[in-house]
Coordinates of C-alpha atoms in Angstrom, one line a residue:
H157 CA 89.7 153.3 88.9
R158 CA 90.0 150.3 86.0
Q159 CA 92.3 152.6 84.1
K160 CA 94.3 153.3 87.4
Y161 CA 95.1 149.7 87.6
L162 CA 95.5 148.5 84.5
Q163 CA 98.3 151.2 84.2
H164 CA 100.7 149.1 86.5
I165 CA 100.6 146.4 83.5
H166 CA 104.0 146.8 82.2
D167 CA 106.8 144.3 81.3
G168 CA 105.3 141.1 82.5
A169 CA 107.4 141.1 85.8
T170 CA 103.7 141.0 87.7
L171 CA 101.4 138.1 87.8
W172 CA 97.6 139.5 87.2
Y173 CA 94.2 137.1 88.1
R174 CA 91.1 138.4 87.1
R175 CA 87.7 136.9 88.5
T176 CA 84.2 138.1 88.7
V177 CA 82.0 136.8 91.6
E178 CA 78.4 136.7 92.1
I179 CA 77.4 137.9 95.7
P180 CA 74.1 135.7 97.0
A181 CA 71.5 137.9 97.5
G182 CA 71.3 136.4 101.1
W183 CA 73.9 138.1 102.2
A184 CA 72.4 141.3 102.5
G185 CA 72.9 143.2 105.8
Q186 CA 76.3 141.5 106.5
R187 CA 79.7 142.5 105.7
L188 CA 81.9 141.0 103.5
R189 CA 85.2 139.6 103.4
L190 CA 87.7 138.2 101.1
H191 CA 90.2 136.0 102.4
F192 CA 93.4 134.7 101.0
G193 CA 95.6 131.9 102.8
A194 CA 99.0 132.9 101.3
V195 CA 100.0 134.8 98.3
D196 CA 103.9 134.9 97.1
W197 CA 105.1 137.7 97.6
A198 CA 103.5 141.0 97.4
A199 CA 99.9 141.5 96.3
R200 CA 97.3 144.2 95.7
V201 CA 94.0 143.2 95.9
W202 CA 91.1 145.6 94.2
A203 CA 87.4 145.3 94.1
D204 CA 85.4 146.9 91.1
G205 CA 88.8 149.1 90.7
V206 CA 89.1 150.2 94.5
L207 CA 91.9 148.8 96.1
V208 CA 91.2 147.2 99.1
A209 CA 94.6 145.6 100.4
S210 CA 98.2 145.4 100.1
H211 CA 100.1 143.0 101.9
R212 CA 103.6 141.9 101.9
G213 CA 104.3 138.1 102.9
G214 CA 104.3 134.6 101.4
Y215 CA 103.0 132.6 103.9
D216 CA 101.1 134.5 106.2
G217 CA 97.3 135.0 105.8
F218 CA 95.4 138.7 104.8
S219 CA 92.2 139.8 104.5
A220 CA 89.9 142.5 102.7
E221 CA 86.9 144.2 103.5
L222 CA 84.4 144.1 100.1
T223 CA 81.3 145.8 102.5
G224 CA 80.1 148.7 100.5
I225 CA 81.8 147.9 97.5
A226 CA 80.5 144.6 96.4
Q227 CA 76.5 144.1 96.5
P228 CA 74.8 141.3 97.5
G229 CA 72.5 140.2 94.7
G230 CA 75.0 141.6 92.4
S231 CA 78.4 140.9 91.2
V232 CA 81.8 142.0 92.0
E233 CA 85.2 142.2 89.7
L234 CA 88.0 140.9 91.8
V235 CA 91.8 141.7 90.5
V236 CA 95.1 140.3 92.3
A237 CA 98.3 141.6 91.3
V238 CA 101.6 140.2 93.1
D239 CA 105.2 140.5 92.5
D240 CA 107.7 137.8 93.4
P241 CA 111.1 138.8 93.2
T242 CA 111.9 135.3 94.8
Q243 CA 116.0 135.3 95.6
A244 CA 116.2 138.7 94.2
G245 CA 114.0 140.3 96.5
P246 CA 114.5 141.0 100.8
Q247 CA 111.6 138.4 101.7
P248 CA 111.9 135.0 103.2
H249 CA 111.7 132.6 100.5
G250 CA 112.6 128.7 101.8
K251 CA 114.0 126.8 99.1
Q252 CA 112.7 128.6 96.0
T253 CA 115.0 129.4 93.3
L254 CA 114.7 130.3 89.7
T255 CA 117.9 128.3 88.8
P256 CA 116.4 124.7 90.4
E257 CA 119.2 122.6 91.2
N258 CA 120.6 120.3 94.7
V259 CA 118.6 121.0 97.5
F260 CA 116.8 124.2 96.0
Y261 CA 113.6 123.9 93.9
T262 CA 111.2 125.3 91.5
A263 CA 109.8 128.7 92.9
T264 CA 106.3 129.3 93.3
S265 CA 104.7 132.3 92.7
G266 CA 101.3 134.1 93.5
I267 CA 98.4 132.5 94.7
W268 CA 99.0 129.2 96.4
Q269 CA 96.5 128.8 99.1
T270 CA 93.0 129.0 99.2
V271 CA 90.8 132.2 98.6
W272 CA 87.6 132.7 100.0
L273 CA 85.0 135.3 100.3
E274 CA 82.3 135.2 103.3
P275 CA 79.7 137.1 105.0
V276 CA 79.9 138.2 108.9
P277 CA 78.1 140.0 111.4
T278 CA 78.7 143.7 111.2
E279 CA 80.2 143.2 114.9
A280 CA 81.9 139.7 114.7
I281 CA 84.6 137.8 116.2
D282 CA 87.9 138.3 114.4
A283 CA 90.4 136.0 115.5
L284 CA 91.4 133.3 118.6
H285 CA 94.1 133.2 120.4
L286 CA 94.3 129.6 122.4
T287 CA 96.9 128.2 124.7
P288 CA 96.5 125.0 126.5
D289 CA 98.2 123.8 130.1
A290 CA 98.1 120.3 130.5
A291 CA 99.2 120.6 134.1
A292 CA 95.9 122.9 134.7
R293 CA 93.6 121.0 132.6
S294 CA 92.8 124.5 130.7
V295 CA 92.8 126.6 127.9
T296 CA 93.5 130.3 127.8
V297 CA 90.9 132.0 125.0
R298 CA 91.5 135.4 124.0
A299 CA 89.4 136.8 121.0
A300 CA 90.0 139.6 118.9
G301 CA 86.7 141.6 117.5
E302 CA 84.4 144.7 117.8
L303 CA 82.2 142.9 120.4
E304 CA 81.8 143.5 124.1
E305 CA 82.4 140.1 125.6
I306 CA 82.1 136.3 124.8
V307 CA 81.2 132.9 125.9
A308 CA 83.6 130.2 125.4
T309 CA 81.9 126.6 125.8
A310 CA 84.6 123.1 125.5
Y311 CA 82.6 120.2 124.3
D312 CA 84.3 116.4 124.6
D313 CA 83.6 113.9 121.4
Q314 CA 80.4 113.1 122.7
A315 CA 79.2 116.6 122.2
R316 CA 79.1 117.3 126.3
A317 CA 79.8 121.0 127.6
V318 CA 82.8 120.2 129.8
G319 CA 84.0 123.9 130.4
E320 CA 83.0 127.1 130.1
V321 CA 84.4 130.7 130.4
R322 CA 82.7 134.5 130.0
G323 CA 84.6 137.6 129.8
R324 CA 85.3 140.7 127.7
V325 CA 87.0 140.8 124.5
G326 CA 90.6 141.0 124.2
D327 CA 91.2 139.7 127.6
D328 CA 92.8 136.2 128.8
L329 CA 89.9 134.2 130.0
V330 CA 91.1 130.6 131.4
L331 CA 88.6 127.6 130.3
E332 CA 88.9 125.2 133.2
V333 CA 87.8 121.8 131.4
A334 CA 86.2 118.9 133.6
D335 CA 88.7 115.6 133.7
G336 CA 90.6 117.1 131.0
R337 CA 92.2 114.2 128.7
L338 CA 95.7 115.1 127.0
W339 CA 96.5 115.7 123.7
S340 CA 99.4 113.4 122.4
P341 CA 100.5 111.3 119.8
A342 CA 99.7 108.3 121.5
D343 CA 96.3 109.8 121.9
P344 CA 95.6 113.2 119.7
Y345 CA 92.3 114.0 121.7
L346 CA 90.5 117.1 120.6
Y347 CA 88.3 119.2 122.4
R348 CA 85.6 121.1 120.6
L349 CA 85.4 124.7 120.9
I350 CA 82.3 127.2 120.3
V351 CA 82.8 130.7 120.9
R352 CA 79.7 133.9 120.9
G353 CA 80.5 137.0 120.6
L354 CA 77.8 139.4 122.6
R355 CA 76.9 143.0 122.7
G356 CA 74.3 143.7 125.8
G357 CA 73.7 140.2 126.3
R358 CA 72.8 139.4 122.8
E359 CA 74.7 136.9 120.9
Q360 CA 76.0 139.0 117.5
D361 CA 78.4 136.0 116.4
R362 CA 79.2 132.5 116.9
V363 CA 82.4 130.7 115.7
E364 CA 83.6 127.1 116.2
S365 CA 87.4 126.0 116.4
Y366 CA 88.8 122.8 118.3
F367 CA 92.1 122.5 120.7
G368 CA 94.1 119.9 122.5
L369 CA 95.4 120.2 126.0
R370 CA 99.3 119.7 125.8
S371 CA 102.1 121.5 127.1
V372 CA 105.3 121.8 126.0
S373 CA 108.5 122.3 128.3
L374 CA 112.1 121.5 129.1
A375 CA 113.6 120.0 132.5
P376 CA 116.3 117.9 133.9
D377 CA 115.9 114.3 134.0
A378 CA 117.1 111.5 136.6
N379 CA 120.6 112.0 135.4
G380 CA 120.3 115.2 134.9
V381 CA 120.4 115.7 131.3
P382 CA 117.9 118.6 130.0
R383 CA 114.9 116.8 128.1
P384 CA 112.2 118.1 125.8
L385 CA 109.1 117.3 127.7
L386 CA 105.6 116.9 126.4
N387 CA 102.8 116.9 129.2
G388 CA 105.9 116.6 131.5
E389 CA 107.0 113.6 130.3
F390 CA 110.2 112.8 128.2
V391 CA 109.2 111.5 125.0
F392 CA 111.8 110.4 122.1
Q393 CA 111.1 112.4 119.2
V394 CA 111.8 110.6 116.0
G395 CA 110.9 112.6 112.5
L396 CA 110.9 113.3 109.1
L397 CA 112.2 116.3 107.0
D398 CA 109.0 117.3 105.2
Q399 CA 109.8 119.9 102.4
G400 CA 106.0 120.0 101.4
Y401 CA 106.8 119.9 97.4
W402 CA 104.1 118.5 94.5
P403 CA 105.5 117.4 91.1
D404 CA 102.1 118.7 89.8
G405 CA 101.9 122.1 92.2
G406 CA 105.2 123.2 93.5
Y407 CA 104.0 124.7 97.0
T408 CA 100.4 123.6 96.4
A409 CA 99.2 120.0 97.0
P410 CA 96.4 118.9 94.7
T411 CA 94.1 117.8 97.2
D412 CA 93.2 117.3 100.9
E413 CA 93.7 114.1 100.6
A414 CA 96.9 114.3 99.8
L415 CA 97.8 116.4 102.3
R416 CA 96.6 114.1 104.6
Y417 CA 98.0 111.4 102.8
D418 CA 101.7 112.4 103.7
L419 CA 100.8 112.4 107.5
E420 CA 99.2 109.3 107.4
V421 CA 101.9 107.2 105.8
T422 CA 104.3 109.3 108.3
R423 CA 102.3 108.1 111.2
E424 CA 102.3 104.3 109.3
L425 CA 106.0 104.4 109.4
G426 CA 106.2 104.9 113.1
F427 CA 107.0 108.1 113.2
N428 CA 105.8 110.6 116.1
L429 CA 107.4 113.7 114.6
I430 CA 107.7 116.1 111.8
R431 CA 110.0 119.2 111.1
K432 CA 108.1 121.1 108.6
H433 CA 111.1 122.6 106.9
V434 CA 111.6 125.9 105.7
K435 CA 108.1 126.0 104.6
V436 CA 104.6 127.1 106.2
E437 CA 101.9 124.9 105.0
P438 CA 98.0 125.7 104.8
E439 CA 96.1 125.5 108.1
R440 CA 94.5 122.4 106.8
W441 CA 97.9 120.7 107.2
Y442 CA 97.9 121.8 110.9
Y443 CA 94.6 120.3 111.5
W444 CA 95.2 116.9 110.0
A445 CA 98.8 116.8 111.9
D446 CA 96.4 118.0 115.4
K447 CA 93.8 115.3 114.3
L448 CA 96.4 112.5 113.4
G449 CA 98.4 113.2 116.2
L450 CA 102.1 114.0 114.8
L451 CA 104.3 116.5 117.1
V452 CA 106.0 119.2 114.4
W453 CA 109.1 121.4 114.5
Q454 CA 107.8 124.3 112.7
D455 CA 110.8 126.1 110.4
M456 CA 110.8 129.5 109.9
P457 CA 111.2 129.9 105.9
L458 CA 114.8 130.6 104.8
T459 CA 116.3 134.0 103.9
F460 CA 119.4 134.4 102.2
K461 CA 120.4 137.9 103.1
R462 CA 121.5 139.9 106.3
E463 CA 121.6 143.1 105.3
G464 CA 119.5 146.0 103.7
E465 CA 115.7 145.9 104.5
T466 CA 115.9 141.7 105.1
P467 CA 116.0 141.8 108.7
A468 CA 113.1 143.8 108.9
V469 CA 110.9 141.9 106.7
F470 CA 112.3 138.6 108.5
A471 CA 111.0 139.9 111.7
Q472 CA 107.8 140.9 110.2
E473 CA 107.2 137.6 108.5
L474 CA 108.6 135.4 111.4
A475 CA 106.2 137.2 113.7
A476 CA 103.3 136.6 111.2
M477 CA 104.2 132.5 111.2
V478 CA 104.3 132.4 115.2
S479 CA 100.8 134.4 115.7
G480 CA 99.2 132.7 112.4
R481 CA 99.9 129.1 113.5
H482 CA 100.1 129.3 117.5
N483 CA 96.9 127.3 118.1
H484 CA 97.8 124.1 117.1
P485 CA 98.7 121.9 119.7
S486 CA 101.2 119.7 117.0
I487 CA 103.8 122.4 116.6
I488 CA 106.0 122.2 119.9
S489 CA 109.1 124.3 118.7
W490 CA 110.0 127.0 116.6
V491 CA 112.9 126.6 114.6
I492 CA 114.2 130.2 113.3
F493 CA 117.1 129.2 111.1
N494 CA 118.1 126.2 109.1
E495 CA 121.8 126.1 109.0
S496 CA 123.4 129.1 108.7
T497 CA 121.7 130.6 106.1
G498 CA 121.1 134.0 106.3
Q499 CA 121.3 133.7 110.3
H500 CA 122.0 137.3 111.5
E501 CA 121.1 138.3 115.0
T502 CA 119.6 135.5 116.7
P503 CA 119.5 136.1 120.2
A504 CA 117.3 139.4 119.0
Y505 CA 114.8 136.9 117.5
V506 CA 114.9 134.2 120.1
S507 CA 113.7 137.2 122.3
L508 CA 111.1 138.3 119.7
V509 CA 110.0 134.5 119.7
R510 CA 109.6 134.0 123.2
G511 CA 107.3 137.3 123.4
L512 CA 104.8 136.0 120.9
D513 CA 104.9 132.5 122.5
G514 CA 106.7 131.3 125.5
S515 CA 104.3 128.2 125.6
R516 CA 106.8 126.3 123.3
L517 CA 110.8 125.5 122.4
I518 CA 112.8 127.5 120.7
N519 CA 115.2 125.9 118.0
S520 CA 117.2 128.9 117.3
A521 CA 119.7 127.6 114.2
S522 CA 119.0 123.9 113.7
G523 CA 122.1 123.0 112.2
G524 CA 123.6 126.9 112.3
T525 CA 126.0 128.3 114.0
D526 CA 125.0 128.0 117.8
V527 CA 125.5 131.2 119.7
G528 CA 124.0 129.9 123.0
A529 CA 120.7 130.9 122.7
G530 CA 117.3 129.1 122.7
D531 CA 116.1 125.9 124.4
L532 CA 117.9 123.3 121.6
V533 CA 121.1 122.6 120.6
D534 CA 121.1 120.8 117.2
I535 CA 123.2 119.6 114.7
H536 CA 123.0 117.9 111.5
L537 CA 125.0 115.3 110.3
Y538 CA 125.0 113.0 107.1
P539 CA 124.6 110.3 106.8
G540 CA 124.9 110.2 111.0
P541 CA 123.9 109.8 113.3
L542 CA 125.6 111.6 116.3
A543 CA 125.0 113.9 119.2
P544 CA 125.8 117.3 120.1
P545 CA 128.2 117.8 123.0
P546 CA 126.7 118.3 126.3
D547 CA 124.6 121.4 127.5
P548 CA 123.8 122.0 130.8
T549 CA 120.7 123.8 130.2
R550 CA 119.6 122.8 126.5
G551 CA 118.5 119.5 124.8
L552 CA 120.2 117.8 122.3
V553 CA 118.9 117.1 118.9
L554 CA 120.2 116.1 115.8
G555 CA 117.7 117.8 113.3
E556 CA 119.0 116.4 110.1
F557 CA 120.7 113.2 109.8
G558 CA 120.2 110.1 106.8
G559 CA 119.6 111.0 103.4
L560 CA 120.0 107.7 101.8
A561 CA 119.1 108.1 98.4
L562 CA 117.3 105.1 96.0
A563 CA 116.4 106.1 92.6
V564 CA 112.9 104.6 91.4
P565 CA 112.5 103.7 87.5
D566 CA 109.8 105.5 86.2
H567 CA 109.0 107.6 89.3
L568 CA 111.9 110.5 88.9
W569 CA 111.7 113.9 88.4
S570 CA 115.0 114.1 86.3
A571 CA 118.0 111.2 85.5
A572 CA 120.1 113.5 87.7
G573 CA 118.9 112.4 90.8
W574 CA 121.3 112.1 93.9
G575 CA 121.3 111.9 97.7
Y576 CA 123.9 112.0 100.3
R577 CA 124.6 108.1 99.8
T578 CA 123.2 105.9 97.7
V579 CA 121.7 102.6 98.0
P580 CA 121.0 99.6 95.3
S581 CA 117.3 98.8 96.2
G582 CA 114.3 98.9 98.8
E583 CA 115.6 96.1 101.3
R584 CA 119.2 97.5 101.6
L585 CA 117.2 100.8 102.1
T586 CA 115.3 99.4 105.0
E587 CA 118.5 97.6 106.2
S588 CA 120.4 100.9 106.3
Y589 CA 117.9 102.9 107.6
V590 CA 117.2 100.6 111.2
D591 CA 120.9 100.4 111.6
L592 CA 120.8 104.2 111.6
L593 CA 117.7 104.4 114.1
R594 CA 119.3 101.3 116.1
R595 CA 122.2 103.7 116.9
C596 CA 119.8 106.9 117.3
W597 CA 118.3 104.4 120.5
E598 CA 121.5 104.0 121.4
L599 CA 122.7 107.9 121.5
R600 CA 119.5 108.3 123.3
D601 CA 120.8 106.6 126.2
E602 CA 124.8 106.9 125.8
A603 CA 125.0 110.8 125.0
G604 CA 121.4 112.4 125.9
L605 CA 120.1 112.7 122.3
S606 CA 116.3 113.9 122.6
A607 CA 114.9 114.1 119.2
V608 CA 116.3 113.0 115.5
V609 CA 115.0 114.1 112.1
Y610 CA 115.7 111.7 109.0
T611 CA 116.0 113.2 105.7
Q612 CA 113.2 113.3 104.2
T613 CA 109.6 112.1 103.4
T614 CA 109.9 112.3 100.0
D615 CA 112.1 112.8 96.9
V616 CA 112.1 116.5 95.7
E617 CA 112.6 117.0 92.3
D618 CA 116.2 116.1 91.5
E619 CA 117.1 114.8 95.5
I620 CA 115.9 111.1 96.0
N621 CA 116.6 110.6 99.5
G622 CA 113.1 110.5 100.4
L623 CA 111.4 107.4 101.8
L624 CA 108.3 107.9 99.4
T625 CA 108.8 108.8 95.6
Y626 CA 108.3 112.2 94.6
D627 CA 104.4 111.7 93.4
R628 CA 103.4 109.6 96.1
A629 CA 103.4 106.4 94.6
V630 CA 106.2 104.6 95.9
I631 CA 107.0 103.7 99.8
K632 CA 110.7 102.7 98.8
V633 CA 110.9 100.7 102.5
D634 CA 109.6 98.0 104.4
P635 CA 107.1 100.1 106.4
A636 CA 106.8 97.5 109.6
A637 CA 110.7 96.8 109.8
V638 CA 110.8 101.2 109.8
A639 CA 108.1 101.2 112.4
A640 CA 109.7 98.9 114.8
A641 CA 112.8 100.8 114.5
N642 CA 111.3 104.3 114.9
R643 CA 109.9 102.8 118.0
G644 CA 113.2 101.4 119.6
Q645 CA 112.0 98.0 118.5
A646 CA 114.7 97.5 116.1
P647 CA 116.2 93.4 116.1
P648 CA 119.6 93.2 117.8
A649 CA 122.6 94.3 115.4
P650 CA 124.3 91.1 113.9
Q651 CA 127.6 89.9 115.7
R652 CA 130.4 90.9 113.2
V653 CA 133.3 88.1 113.4
P654 CA 136.1 89.7 111.6
L655 CA 137.6 88.1 108.8
S656 CA 140.3 90.9 108.4
P657 CA 139.5 93.5 111.5
T658 CA 139.4 97.1 111.0
S659 CA 141.3 99.7 113.5
Q660 CA 138.4 100.8 115.5
A661 CA 139.2 99.1 118.5
A662 CA 143.1 98.5 118.1
G663 CA 145.2 99.5 115.1
Q664 CA 145.9 97.2 112.4
A665 CA 149.2 97.1 110.6
W666 CA 148.8 98.0 106.5
R667 CA 151.6 98.8 104.0
Y668 CA 150.9 102.4 102.1
T669 CA 151.9 104.4 99.8
L670 CA 151.1 108.2 98.9
T671 CA 152.3 108.0 95.3
A672 CA 150.3 105.9 92.3
P673 CA 151.7 102.6 92.3
A674 CA 152.1 100.3 89.2
D675 CA 149.4 98.2 87.8
G676 CA 148.7 95.3 89.3
W677 CA 149.0 96.6 92.7
T678 CA 145.5 95.0 94.0
A679 CA 146.8 91.5 93.2
A680 CA 147.6 89.3 96.0
D681 CA 151.4 88.7 94.7
Y682 CA 152.2 92.2 94.0
D683 CA 155.7 93.1 95.5
D684 CA 155.1 96.1 97.8
G685 CA 158.1 95.9 99.9
G686 CA 159.2 99.3 99.1
W687 CA 155.7 100.6 100.9
A688 CA 155.8 102.2 104.2
T689 CA 154.1 100.7 106.8
G690 CA 151.7 102.2 109.6
A691 CA 149.0 101.8 111.6
G692 CA 145.2 101.9 110.8
G693 CA 143.0 104.2 110.5
F694 CA 144.6 106.7 107.7
G695 CA 143.3 110.3 107.9
T696 CA 143.6 113.7 109.8
P697 CA 142.3 114.2 113.3
G698 CA 139.3 115.6 113.6
T699 CA 137.3 114.1 110.7
F700 CA 134.0 112.7 112.1
G701 CA 134.1 109.2 113.3
A702 CA 137.7 108.6 112.7
V703 CA 140.2 106.8 114.6
V704 CA 143.3 108.0 113.2
G705 CA 146.5 105.5 113.4
T706 CA 148.8 107.1 111.0
V707 CA 147.9 110.9 109.6
W708 CA 147.1 110.8 106.0
D709 CA 146.9 114.3 104.6
T710 CA 147.5 114.1 100.8
P711 CA 145.3 113.9 97.7
D712 CA 145.5 110.0 97.4
I713 CA 146.3 106.7 99.5
W714 CA 147.0 103.3 98.4
L715 CA 146.7 100.6 101.2
R716 CA 147.2 96.5 101.2
R717 CA 147.2 94.4 104.3
D718 CA 147.5 90.4 104.4
F719 CA 145.4 88.3 106.6
D720 CA 145.2 84.6 106.8
L721 CA 141.9 82.5 106.7
A722 CA 142.2 78.8 108.5
A723 CA 139.2 77.6 106.4
L724 CA 136.3 79.9 104.0
P725 CA 133.3 80.7 105.4
A726 CA 130.2 78.5 104.4
A727 CA 128.5 79.0 101.0
D728 CA 125.0 80.6 103.1
A729 CA 127.6 83.2 105.3
R730 CA 126.5 86.6 105.4
L731 CA 129.9 88.6 104.2
A732 CA 130.4 92.2 104.2
L733 CA 132.6 95.3 104.3
V734 CA 133.1 97.4 107.5
W735 CA 134.3 100.7 106.3
H736 CA 134.8 104.5 107.2
H737 CA 136.0 106.4 104.2
D738 CA 136.1 110.1 103.6
E739 CA 135.9 110.3 100.1
D740 CA 135.9 108.3 97.5
V741 CA 136.5 104.6 98.1
E742 CA 137.7 101.5 96.5
V743 CA 138.1 97.9 97.7
W744 CA 139.8 94.9 95.8
L745 CA 140.2 91.5 97.7
N746 CA 143.0 89.3 95.9
G747 CA 143.0 91.4 93.0
M748 CA 139.0 91.3 92.9
R749 CA 137.1 94.5 93.1
L750 CA 134.7 94.1 95.8
A751 CA 133.2 97.2 96.1
G752 CA 133.3 101.2 95.8
A753 CA 131.7 104.3 97.0
P754 CA 131.9 108.0 96.4
G755 CA 131.9 110.8 98.7
F756 CA 132.1 110.5 102.6
I757 CA 130.3 108.5 105.6
T758 CA 130.6 109.9 109.2
D759 CA 131.3 106.6 111.1
Y760 CA 132.2 103.0 110.6
E761 CA 129.4 101.2 108.1
V762 CA 128.6 97.4 107.5
E763 CA 128.3 97.0 103.5
P764 CA 126.6 93.9 102.8
L765 CA 128.9 91.9 99.8
D766 CA 127.7 89.0 97.7
T767 CA 128.9 85.8 99.3
A768 CA 129.8 83.8 96.3
T769 CA 131.8 86.6 94.9
V770 CA 134.0 86.9 98.1
R771 CA 134.3 83.1 98.4
A772 CA 135.5 82.6 94.7
A773 CA 138.4 85.8 95.7
L774 CA 139.1 84.2 99.0
R775 CA 142.0 81.4 99.8
V776 CA 142.6 79.2 102.4
G777 CA 146.3 80.9 104.3
R778 CA 147.2 84.1 103.0
N779 CA 144.8 87.0 101.7
V780 CA 145.3 90.4 100.7
L781 CA 143.2 93.3 101.2
A782 CA 143.8 96.1 98.8
V783 CA 142.2 99.8 99.4
H784 CA 142.4 103.4 96.9
C785 CA 140.8 106.7 98.7
R786 CA 140.8 109.6 97.2
Q787 CA 140.4 113.1 99.1
V788 CA 138.5 115.7 97.6
D789 CA 137.4 118.4 100.5
G790 CA 137.2 118.7 104.2
G791 CA 138.3 116.1 106.2
Q792 CA 139.9 112.9 104.8
F793 CA 140.2 109.3 106.6
V794 CA 139.9 105.5 105.6
D795 CA 139.7 102.1 107.6
V796 CA 138.3 98.9 105.8
G797 CA 137.9 95.2 107.0
V798 CA 136.0 92.4 106.1
V799 CA 133.7 90.6 108.2
E800 CA 131.1 87.5 108.7
L801 CA 127.7 88.8 110.3
R802 CA 125.9 86.5 112.1
E803 CA 122.8 86.6 114.1
R804 CA 122.8 87.0 117.9

């Protein structure tokens, strides 16, 4: 046997593991099982040269029977071979890549979750399938194994038995819980569950688990807006996109304490939701989500192909994910596709998941092509926020937004950090985040938005738009301010008193040119008499958040506008730009550069200014605001104003 598996070693494309394990003598008379939490991707396992398992799937667990091969009191040689073609293969692989950049990260191959060996009775309980029903205060228990029947007993946190059911293995048995206490983020109450396996009335095996009483549904509110409900109540879901990467382990967290820490910080920051992004975590992660009280949207890992073997492999691993994580009350929604990457046969996969699990909501394609399937309409927008258009039967969610980037020196993966919009400090990151969440809560009431997911928990490699650094050493924001905003308790937005208004409410007159002007064009005394005149804003209809007064569809535009001041703002005034730009923009005041920003935004946003700098440039009487905007790709738009911010 040894020669048979050693001959597979050829060109280094296969990962090989070898370990000799001592089997305790006290395990005599029992079956021996070897379990793998997850191995990426195709694994073969030998025990003393005998092939005992073959498995394909990078995110689901599998087991091997060692009974009759490994002998209690002796030792066994275990060998594992793993092939992982990453993006070259047919399998889902999330954001793993062999060429990390942008939103794709270093690949993890081989054994990346726990491996353990255990003795089990000759007749054992192999698996439990637990489905709670909050309204009925019950949980349906289904056991798999080679036994005749089971007895399942629920215990409260005082170790008192509060319900019991007995029935045949394989049947759905309804265990009613006396005075059942519901699980929710506000009260993540878990019941202990002990299941005994019987043959001829005698106990053969005993396993312990837990469950939470909760239900998930979709129903219209008083205004007819479809809302996702938890235990029959609408809870506005405010969540983090969580990638689950670690600088020292890739897919694998260094410790159980590290897994817990991420979730504890998420709770501390006032979030009630995590979108586990295109990765399936170890069972322990979901245990902490259950125990700490966080709702979870569980993504299916990405596939990048739609042809060949890929659909069959995708369906197999999707089913394994849904079945393998079914028992966790924290999971309230399955997300089948992320955006349109690898999206295919969407209605068929919705039907597959619905057949496997009718107790949760289905998000068919978060930010992807909406084919009308599933329970939610999900868009992505950076930085956002925005609500999807109304739908008569599905809930409206914003599956990704934000992406505000802050580089923290000495806590960077590399110097090539990037994000969707850069901020200069933790204070600005906090202020900007609070502004975004204030608007999210407004959209809850104005547009029927039911959930928002901010990008993201931590920095990941070159991506620096986390609320924490990649090493988890720095929380970039003020936790109290962020938590208050997440709970809908942000202070009112400052009043904007215009010095030079934007065209958001009414078109303002600007002079503009589409050809590069001569040097000095930003100065107040520059002669722009030959420029055209038009009403702001300038851009193409259909650009996100744009209020177009004059069409601009060329690569560049230069703008100038006069405004008069009777007096200068006070020395302690808070001055800011209000702008909307797509893409790169620069702004001057009387020839002094005030600000600039690369890329695009999707709505009017406030950009604080240094009051002393602005006062030095302002004059009593006539002032000139000058703007240059450059079009790169997609939509285009620019509008700029100057305001004083006053507390309400």
